[in-house]
PDB file of C-alpha atoms in Angstrom:
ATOM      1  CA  UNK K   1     282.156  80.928  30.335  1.00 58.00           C
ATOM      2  CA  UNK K   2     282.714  77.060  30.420  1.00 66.00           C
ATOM      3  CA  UNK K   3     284.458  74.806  28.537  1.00 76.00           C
ATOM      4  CA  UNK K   4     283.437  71.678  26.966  1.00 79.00           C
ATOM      5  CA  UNK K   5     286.055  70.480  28.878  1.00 76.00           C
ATOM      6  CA  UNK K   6     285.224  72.037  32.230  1.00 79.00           C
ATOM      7  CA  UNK K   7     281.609  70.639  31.908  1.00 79.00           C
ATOM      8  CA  UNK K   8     282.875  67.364  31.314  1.00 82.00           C
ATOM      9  CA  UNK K   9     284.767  67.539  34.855  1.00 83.00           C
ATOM     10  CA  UNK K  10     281.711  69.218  37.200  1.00 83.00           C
ATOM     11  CA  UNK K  11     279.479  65.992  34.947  1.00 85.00           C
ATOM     12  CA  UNK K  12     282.355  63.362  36.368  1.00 89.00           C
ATOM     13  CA  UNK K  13     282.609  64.627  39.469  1.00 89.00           C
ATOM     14  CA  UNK K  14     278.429  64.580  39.650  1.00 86.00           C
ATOM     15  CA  UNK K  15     277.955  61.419  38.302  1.00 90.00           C
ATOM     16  CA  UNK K  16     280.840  59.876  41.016  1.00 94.00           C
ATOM     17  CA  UNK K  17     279.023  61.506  43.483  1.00 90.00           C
ATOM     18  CA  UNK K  18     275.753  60.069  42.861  1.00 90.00           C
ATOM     19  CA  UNK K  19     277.453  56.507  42.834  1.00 94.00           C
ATOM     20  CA  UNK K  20     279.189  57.154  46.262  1.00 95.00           C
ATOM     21  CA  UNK K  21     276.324  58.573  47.687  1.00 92.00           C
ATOM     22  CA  UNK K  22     273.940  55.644  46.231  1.00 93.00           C
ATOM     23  CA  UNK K  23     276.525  52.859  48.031  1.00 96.00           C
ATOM     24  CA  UNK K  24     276.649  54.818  51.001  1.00 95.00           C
ATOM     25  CA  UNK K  25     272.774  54.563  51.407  1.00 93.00           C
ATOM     26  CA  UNK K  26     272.894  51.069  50.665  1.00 95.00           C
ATOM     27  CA  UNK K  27     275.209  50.290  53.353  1.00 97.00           C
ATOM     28  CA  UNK K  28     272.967  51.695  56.361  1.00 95.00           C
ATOM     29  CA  UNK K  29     270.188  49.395  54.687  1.00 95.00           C
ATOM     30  CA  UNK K  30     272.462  46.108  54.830  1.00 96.00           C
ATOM     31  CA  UNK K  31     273.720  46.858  57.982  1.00 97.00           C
ATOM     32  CA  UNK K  32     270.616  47.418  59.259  1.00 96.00           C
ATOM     33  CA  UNK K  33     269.166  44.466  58.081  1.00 96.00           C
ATOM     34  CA  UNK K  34     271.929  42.535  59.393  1.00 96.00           C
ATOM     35  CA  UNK K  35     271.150  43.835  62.927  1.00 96.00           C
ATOM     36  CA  UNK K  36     267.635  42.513  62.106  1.00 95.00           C
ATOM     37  CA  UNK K  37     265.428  45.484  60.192  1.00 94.00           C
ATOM     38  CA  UNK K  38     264.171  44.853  57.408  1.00 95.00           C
ATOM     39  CA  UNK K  39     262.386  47.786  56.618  1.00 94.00           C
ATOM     40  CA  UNK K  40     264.696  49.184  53.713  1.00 93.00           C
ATOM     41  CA  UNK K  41     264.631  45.477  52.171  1.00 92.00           C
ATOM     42  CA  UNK K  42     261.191  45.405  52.550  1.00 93.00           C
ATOM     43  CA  UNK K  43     260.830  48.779  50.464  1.00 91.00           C
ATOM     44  CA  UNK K  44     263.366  47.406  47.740  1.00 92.00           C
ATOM     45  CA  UNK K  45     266.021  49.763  48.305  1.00 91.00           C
ATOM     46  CA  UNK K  46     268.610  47.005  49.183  1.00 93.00           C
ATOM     47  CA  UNK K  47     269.616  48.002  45.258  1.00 93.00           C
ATOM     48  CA  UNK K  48     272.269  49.754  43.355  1.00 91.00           C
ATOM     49  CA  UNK K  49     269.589  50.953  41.268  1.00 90.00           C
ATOM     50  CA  UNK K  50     269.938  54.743  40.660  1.00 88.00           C
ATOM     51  CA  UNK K  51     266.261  54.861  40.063  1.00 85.00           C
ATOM     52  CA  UNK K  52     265.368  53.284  43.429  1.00 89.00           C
ATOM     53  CA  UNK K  53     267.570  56.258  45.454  1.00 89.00           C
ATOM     54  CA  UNK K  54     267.741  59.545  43.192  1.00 82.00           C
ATOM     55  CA  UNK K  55     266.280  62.828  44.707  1.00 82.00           C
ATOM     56  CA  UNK K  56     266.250  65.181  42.236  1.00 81.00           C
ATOM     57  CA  UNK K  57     267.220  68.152  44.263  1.00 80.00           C
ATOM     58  CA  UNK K  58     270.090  66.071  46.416  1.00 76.00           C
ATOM     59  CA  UNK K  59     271.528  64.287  43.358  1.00 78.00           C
ATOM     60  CA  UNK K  60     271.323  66.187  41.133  1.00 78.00           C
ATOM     61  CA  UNK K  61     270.560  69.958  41.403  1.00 79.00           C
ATOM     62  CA  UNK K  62     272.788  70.642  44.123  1.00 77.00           C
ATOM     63  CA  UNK K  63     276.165  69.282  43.536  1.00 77.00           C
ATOM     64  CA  UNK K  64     275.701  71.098  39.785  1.00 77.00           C
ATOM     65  CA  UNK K  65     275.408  74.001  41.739  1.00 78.00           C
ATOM     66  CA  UNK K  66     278.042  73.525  43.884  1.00 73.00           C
ATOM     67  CA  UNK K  67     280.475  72.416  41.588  1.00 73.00           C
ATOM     68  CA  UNK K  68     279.608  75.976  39.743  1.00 73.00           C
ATOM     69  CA  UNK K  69     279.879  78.022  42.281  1.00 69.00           C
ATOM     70  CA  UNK K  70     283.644  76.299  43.084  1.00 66.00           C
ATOM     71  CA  UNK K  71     284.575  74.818  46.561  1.00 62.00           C
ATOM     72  CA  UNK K  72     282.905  72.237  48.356  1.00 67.00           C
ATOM     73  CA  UNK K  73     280.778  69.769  46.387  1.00 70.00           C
ATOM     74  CA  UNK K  74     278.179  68.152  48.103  1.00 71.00           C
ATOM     75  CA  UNK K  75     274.963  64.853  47.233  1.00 71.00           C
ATOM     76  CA  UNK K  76     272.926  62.830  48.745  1.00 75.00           C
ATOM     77  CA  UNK K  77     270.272  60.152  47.614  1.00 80.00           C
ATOM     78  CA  UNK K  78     267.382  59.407  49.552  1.00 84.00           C
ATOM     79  CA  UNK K  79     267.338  57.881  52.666  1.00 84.00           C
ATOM     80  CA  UNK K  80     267.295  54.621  53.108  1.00 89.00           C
ATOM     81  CA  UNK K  81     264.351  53.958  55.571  1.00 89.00           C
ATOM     82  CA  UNK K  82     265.333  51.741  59.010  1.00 86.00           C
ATOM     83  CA  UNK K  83     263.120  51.436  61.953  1.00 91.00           C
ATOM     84  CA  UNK K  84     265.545  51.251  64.813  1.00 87.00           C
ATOM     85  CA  UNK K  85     262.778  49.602  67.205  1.00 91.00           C
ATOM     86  CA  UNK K  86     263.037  46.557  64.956  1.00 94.00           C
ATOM     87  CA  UNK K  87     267.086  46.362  66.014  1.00 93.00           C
ATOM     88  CA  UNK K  88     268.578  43.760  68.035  1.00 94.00           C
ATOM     89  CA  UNK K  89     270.676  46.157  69.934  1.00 93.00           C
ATOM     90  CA  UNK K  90     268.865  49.083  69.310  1.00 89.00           C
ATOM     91  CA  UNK K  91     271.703  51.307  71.180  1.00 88.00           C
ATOM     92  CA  UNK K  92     274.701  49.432  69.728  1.00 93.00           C
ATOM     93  CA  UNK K  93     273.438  49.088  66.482  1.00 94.00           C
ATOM     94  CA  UNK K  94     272.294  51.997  65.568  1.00 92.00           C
ATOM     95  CA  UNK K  95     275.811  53.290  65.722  1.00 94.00           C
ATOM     96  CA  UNK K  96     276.890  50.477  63.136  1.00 96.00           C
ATOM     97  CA  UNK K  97     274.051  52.301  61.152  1.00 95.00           C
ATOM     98  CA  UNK K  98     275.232  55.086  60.862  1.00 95.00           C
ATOM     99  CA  UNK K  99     278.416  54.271  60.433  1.00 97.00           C
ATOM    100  CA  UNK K 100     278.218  52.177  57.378  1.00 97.00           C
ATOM    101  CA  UNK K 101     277.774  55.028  55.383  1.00 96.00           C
ATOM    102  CA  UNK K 102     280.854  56.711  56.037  1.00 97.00           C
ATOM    103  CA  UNK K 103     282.910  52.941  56.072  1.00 98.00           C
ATOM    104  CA  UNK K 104     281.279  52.415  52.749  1.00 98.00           C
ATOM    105  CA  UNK K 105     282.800  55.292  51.462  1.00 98.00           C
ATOM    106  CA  UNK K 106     286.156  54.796  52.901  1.00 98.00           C
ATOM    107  CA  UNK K 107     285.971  51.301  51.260  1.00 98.00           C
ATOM    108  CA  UNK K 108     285.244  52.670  48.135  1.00 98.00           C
ATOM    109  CA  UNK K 109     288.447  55.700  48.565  1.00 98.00           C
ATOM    110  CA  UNK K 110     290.845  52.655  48.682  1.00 98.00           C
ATOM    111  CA  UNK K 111     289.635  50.532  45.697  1.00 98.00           C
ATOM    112  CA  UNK K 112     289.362  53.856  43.698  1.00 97.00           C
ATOM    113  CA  UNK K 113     293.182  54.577  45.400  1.00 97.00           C
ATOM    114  CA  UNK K 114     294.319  50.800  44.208  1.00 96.00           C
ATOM    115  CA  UNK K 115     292.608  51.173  40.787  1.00 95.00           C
ATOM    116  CA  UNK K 116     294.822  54.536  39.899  1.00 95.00           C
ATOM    117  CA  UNK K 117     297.999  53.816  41.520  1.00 94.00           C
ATOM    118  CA  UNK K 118     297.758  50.832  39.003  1.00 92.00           C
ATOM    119  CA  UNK K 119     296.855  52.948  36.226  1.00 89.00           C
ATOM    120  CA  UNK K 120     299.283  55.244  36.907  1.00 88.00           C
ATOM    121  CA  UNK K 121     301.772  52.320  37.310  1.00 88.00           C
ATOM    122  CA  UNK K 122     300.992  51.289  33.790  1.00 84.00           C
ATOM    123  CA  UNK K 123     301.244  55.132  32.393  1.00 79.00           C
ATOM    124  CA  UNK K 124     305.249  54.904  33.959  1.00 79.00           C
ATOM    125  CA  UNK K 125     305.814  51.532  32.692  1.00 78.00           C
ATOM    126  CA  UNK K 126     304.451  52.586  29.308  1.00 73.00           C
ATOM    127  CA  UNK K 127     307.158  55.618  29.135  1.00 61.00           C
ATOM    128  CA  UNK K 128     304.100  57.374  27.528  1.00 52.00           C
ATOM    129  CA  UNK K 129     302.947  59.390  29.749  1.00 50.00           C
ATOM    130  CA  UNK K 130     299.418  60.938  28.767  1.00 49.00           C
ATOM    131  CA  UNK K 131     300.647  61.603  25.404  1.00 49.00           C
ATOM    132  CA  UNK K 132     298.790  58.104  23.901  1.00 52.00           C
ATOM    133  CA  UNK K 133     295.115  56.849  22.879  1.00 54.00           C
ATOM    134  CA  UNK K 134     292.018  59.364  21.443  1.00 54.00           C
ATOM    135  CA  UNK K 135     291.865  62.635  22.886  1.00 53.00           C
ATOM    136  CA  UNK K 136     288.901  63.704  24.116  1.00 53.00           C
ATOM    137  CA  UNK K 137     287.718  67.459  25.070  1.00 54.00           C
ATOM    138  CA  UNK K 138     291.364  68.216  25.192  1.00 55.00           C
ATOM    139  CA  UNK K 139     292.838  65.094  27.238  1.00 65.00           C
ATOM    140  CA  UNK K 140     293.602  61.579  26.531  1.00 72.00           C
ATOM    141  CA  UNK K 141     291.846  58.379  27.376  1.00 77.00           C
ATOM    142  CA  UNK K 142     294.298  57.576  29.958  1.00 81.00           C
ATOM    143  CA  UNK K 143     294.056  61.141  31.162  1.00 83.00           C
ATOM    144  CA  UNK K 144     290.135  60.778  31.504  1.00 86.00           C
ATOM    145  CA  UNK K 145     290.700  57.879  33.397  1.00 89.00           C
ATOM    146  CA  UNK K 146     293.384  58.989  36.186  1.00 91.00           C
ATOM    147  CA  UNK K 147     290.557  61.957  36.481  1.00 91.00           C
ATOM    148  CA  UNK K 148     287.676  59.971  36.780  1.00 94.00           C
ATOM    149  CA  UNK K 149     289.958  57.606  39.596  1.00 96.00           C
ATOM    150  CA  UNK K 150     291.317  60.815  41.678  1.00 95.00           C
ATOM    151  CA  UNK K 151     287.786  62.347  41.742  1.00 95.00           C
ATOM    152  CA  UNK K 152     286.121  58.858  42.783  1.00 97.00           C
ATOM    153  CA  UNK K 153     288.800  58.808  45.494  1.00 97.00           C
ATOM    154  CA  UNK K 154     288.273  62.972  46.335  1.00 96.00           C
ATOM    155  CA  UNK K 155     284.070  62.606  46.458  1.00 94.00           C
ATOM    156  CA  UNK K 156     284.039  59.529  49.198  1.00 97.00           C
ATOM    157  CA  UNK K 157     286.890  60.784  50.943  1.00 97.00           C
ATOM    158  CA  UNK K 158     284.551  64.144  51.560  1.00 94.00           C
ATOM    159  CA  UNK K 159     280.985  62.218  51.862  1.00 94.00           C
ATOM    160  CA  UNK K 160     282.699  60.166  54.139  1.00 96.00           C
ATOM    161  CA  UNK K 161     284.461  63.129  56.981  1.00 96.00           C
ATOM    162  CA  UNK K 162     281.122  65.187  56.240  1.00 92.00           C
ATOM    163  CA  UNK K 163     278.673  62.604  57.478  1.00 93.00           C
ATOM    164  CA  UNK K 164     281.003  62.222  60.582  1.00 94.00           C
ATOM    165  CA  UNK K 165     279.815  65.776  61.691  1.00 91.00           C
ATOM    166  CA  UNK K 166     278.091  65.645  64.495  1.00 88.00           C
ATOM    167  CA  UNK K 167     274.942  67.379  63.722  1.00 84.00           C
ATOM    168  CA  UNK K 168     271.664  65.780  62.119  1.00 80.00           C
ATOM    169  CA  UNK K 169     270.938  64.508  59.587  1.00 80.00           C
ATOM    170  CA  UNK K 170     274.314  63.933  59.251  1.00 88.00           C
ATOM    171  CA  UNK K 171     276.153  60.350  60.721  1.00 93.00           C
ATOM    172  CA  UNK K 172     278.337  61.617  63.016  1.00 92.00           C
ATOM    173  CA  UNK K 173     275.403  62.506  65.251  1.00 89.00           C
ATOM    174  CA  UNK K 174     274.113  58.966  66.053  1.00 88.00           C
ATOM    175  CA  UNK K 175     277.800  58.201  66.955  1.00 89.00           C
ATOM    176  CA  UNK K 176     278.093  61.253  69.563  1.00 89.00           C
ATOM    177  CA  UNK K 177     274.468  60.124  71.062  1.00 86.00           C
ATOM    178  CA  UNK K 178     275.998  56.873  71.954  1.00 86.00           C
ATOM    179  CA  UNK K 179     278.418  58.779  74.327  1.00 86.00           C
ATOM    180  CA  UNK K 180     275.645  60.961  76.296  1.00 84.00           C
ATOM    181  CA  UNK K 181     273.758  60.098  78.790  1.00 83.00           C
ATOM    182  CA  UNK K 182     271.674  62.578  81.218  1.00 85.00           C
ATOM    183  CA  UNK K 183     271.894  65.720  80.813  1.00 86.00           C
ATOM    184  CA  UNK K 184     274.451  66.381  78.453  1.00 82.00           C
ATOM    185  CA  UNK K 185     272.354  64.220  75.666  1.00 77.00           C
ATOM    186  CA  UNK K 186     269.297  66.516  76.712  1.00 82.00           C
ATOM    187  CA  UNK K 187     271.965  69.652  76.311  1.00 83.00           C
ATOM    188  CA  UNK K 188     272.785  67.616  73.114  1.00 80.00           C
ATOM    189  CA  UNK K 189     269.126  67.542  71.740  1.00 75.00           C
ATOM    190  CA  UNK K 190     268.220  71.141  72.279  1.00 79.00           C
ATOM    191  CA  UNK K 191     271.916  72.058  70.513  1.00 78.00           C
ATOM    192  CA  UNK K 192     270.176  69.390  67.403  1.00 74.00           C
ATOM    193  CA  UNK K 193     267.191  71.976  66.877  1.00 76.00           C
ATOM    194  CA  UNK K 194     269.704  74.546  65.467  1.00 76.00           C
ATOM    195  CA  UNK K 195     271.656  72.026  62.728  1.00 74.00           C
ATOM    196  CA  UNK K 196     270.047  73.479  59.945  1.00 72.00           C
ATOM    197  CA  UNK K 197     271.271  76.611  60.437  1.00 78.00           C
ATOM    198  CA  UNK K 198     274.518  75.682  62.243  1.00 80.00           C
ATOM    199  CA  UNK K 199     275.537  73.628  58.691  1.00 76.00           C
ATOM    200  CA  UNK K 200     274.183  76.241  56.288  1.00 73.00           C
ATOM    201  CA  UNK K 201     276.426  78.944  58.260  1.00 78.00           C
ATOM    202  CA  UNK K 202     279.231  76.345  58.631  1.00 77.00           C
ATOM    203  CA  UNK K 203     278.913  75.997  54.421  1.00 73.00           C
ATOM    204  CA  UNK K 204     278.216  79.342  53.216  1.00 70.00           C
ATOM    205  CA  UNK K 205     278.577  82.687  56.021  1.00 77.00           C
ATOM    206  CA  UNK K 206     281.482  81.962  57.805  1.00 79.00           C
ATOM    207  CA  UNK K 207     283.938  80.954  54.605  1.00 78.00           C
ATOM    208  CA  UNK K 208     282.660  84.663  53.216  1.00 78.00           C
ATOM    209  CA  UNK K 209     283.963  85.623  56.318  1.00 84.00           C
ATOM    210  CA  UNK K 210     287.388  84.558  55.973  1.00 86.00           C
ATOM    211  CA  UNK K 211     286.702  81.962  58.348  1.00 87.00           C
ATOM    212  CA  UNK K 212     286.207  78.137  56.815  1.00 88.00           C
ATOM    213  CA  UNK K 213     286.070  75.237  59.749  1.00 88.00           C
ATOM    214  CA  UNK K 214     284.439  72.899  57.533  1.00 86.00           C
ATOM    215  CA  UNK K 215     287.179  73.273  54.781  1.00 87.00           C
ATOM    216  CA  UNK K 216     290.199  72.743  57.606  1.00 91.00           C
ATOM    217  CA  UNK K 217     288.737  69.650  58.813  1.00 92.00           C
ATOM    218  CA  UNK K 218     288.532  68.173  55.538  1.00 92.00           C
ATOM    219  CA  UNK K 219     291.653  69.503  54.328  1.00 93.00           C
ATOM    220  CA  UNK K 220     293.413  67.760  56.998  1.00 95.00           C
ATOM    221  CA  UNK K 221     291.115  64.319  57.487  1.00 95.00           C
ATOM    222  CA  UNK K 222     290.280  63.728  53.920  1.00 95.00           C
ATOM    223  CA  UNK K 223     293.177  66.085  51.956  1.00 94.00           C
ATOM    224  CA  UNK K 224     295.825  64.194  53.906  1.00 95.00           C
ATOM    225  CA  UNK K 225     294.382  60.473  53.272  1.00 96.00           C
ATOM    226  CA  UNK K 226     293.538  61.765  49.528  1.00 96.00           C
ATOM    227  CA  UNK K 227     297.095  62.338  49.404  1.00 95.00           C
ATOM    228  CA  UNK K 228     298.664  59.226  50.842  1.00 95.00           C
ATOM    229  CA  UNK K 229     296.328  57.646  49.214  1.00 96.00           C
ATOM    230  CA  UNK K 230     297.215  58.145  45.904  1.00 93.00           C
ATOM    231  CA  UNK K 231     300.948  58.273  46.285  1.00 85.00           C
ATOM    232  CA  UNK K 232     300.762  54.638  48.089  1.00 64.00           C
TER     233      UNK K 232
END
């Protein structure tokens, strides 16, 4: 059974998700209409409007599940639409593309890192720590805050090493098609037609197995920049 308090967190950490997720679409838009496609402009998604990128089953459904079940919490908003034929570069820039996404959320790690060292460095100089202001569910404003900081941190930190997977739909596999050529990016396609399943096993089988790949990446890419991070 959950507490009040317990909803309150998997909520947070949801609602920073969506936000992360919603800037990280918006950054493959701007960069792509700074490499000369217009195409998510021109369907009014250049926005921070939540209503202009929610899917209800990305956004919402599934990182509630997730952050149920424990582990890994995963989002994602809609797509922001590009037409890469409409590219300067098309080659070059499609790697900025996809790469925005993941810088986006790396940018937003270290203002959410900068925002609760100084909160924290106000807690010291206060000599009251977490034991002022209205408590809420159990913890104090200040408490609520630091929380809300460290998660923001903890969600683009992940979103941001989880798009850098190589497989589609994911980031990380526009960045690895920039290095092929011949026959290892036609090895590279056919091993594409299997990323469904290759993710889902990735996520789910193999960590029932004993076996968790996924979780040791991102315990030592974002876990160990989470953790200088916040004690910078």
């Amino acid at each position: 059974m959950y507490s009040l308090e317990n909803i309150a967190r998997i909520v947070l950490t949801v609602a920073l998700l969506l936000v992360a997720a919603i800037i990280h679409e918006v950054a493959h838009g701007y960069v792509a209409h700074l490499c000369g496609d217009d195409t998510a402009k021109e369907a009014g998604r250049l926005t921070l409007n939540p209503a202009r990128h929610l899917d209800p089953f990305g956004s919402v459904v599934l990182p509630i599940i997730m952050a149920i079940a424990g582990g890994f919490v995963f989002s994602y908003a809609k797509p922001v639409p590009y037409n890469p034929y409409r590219l300067k570069n098309r080659r070059r820039d499609e790697v900025l593309v996809a790469l925005a996404g993941p810088a986006s959320n790396l940018l937003q790690a270290v203002v959410g890192a900068l925002c609760f060292n100084g909160a924290w460095a106000l807690v010291e100089a206060s000599n009251e720590l977490y034991f002022s202001g209205p408590v809420v569910l159990g913890l104090t404003g200040m408490q609520w805050l630091l929380t809300a900081l460290s998660t923001y941190v903890w969600v683009n930190l992940m979103l941001a090493f989880f798009n850098l997977i190589p497989l589609p739909p994911l980031d990380g596999s526009k960045v690895v098609c920039y290095f092929l050529k011949g026959d290892a990016l036609t090895r590279y396609y056919e091993v594409q037609r299997y990323a469904m399943p290759i993710l889902i096993a990735v996520l789910y089988l193999l960590p029932r197995l004993g076996i968790d790949p996924l979780g040791a990446y991102l315990d030592f890419f974002a876990g160990n920049l989470y953790d200088l991070l916040l004690g910078m």
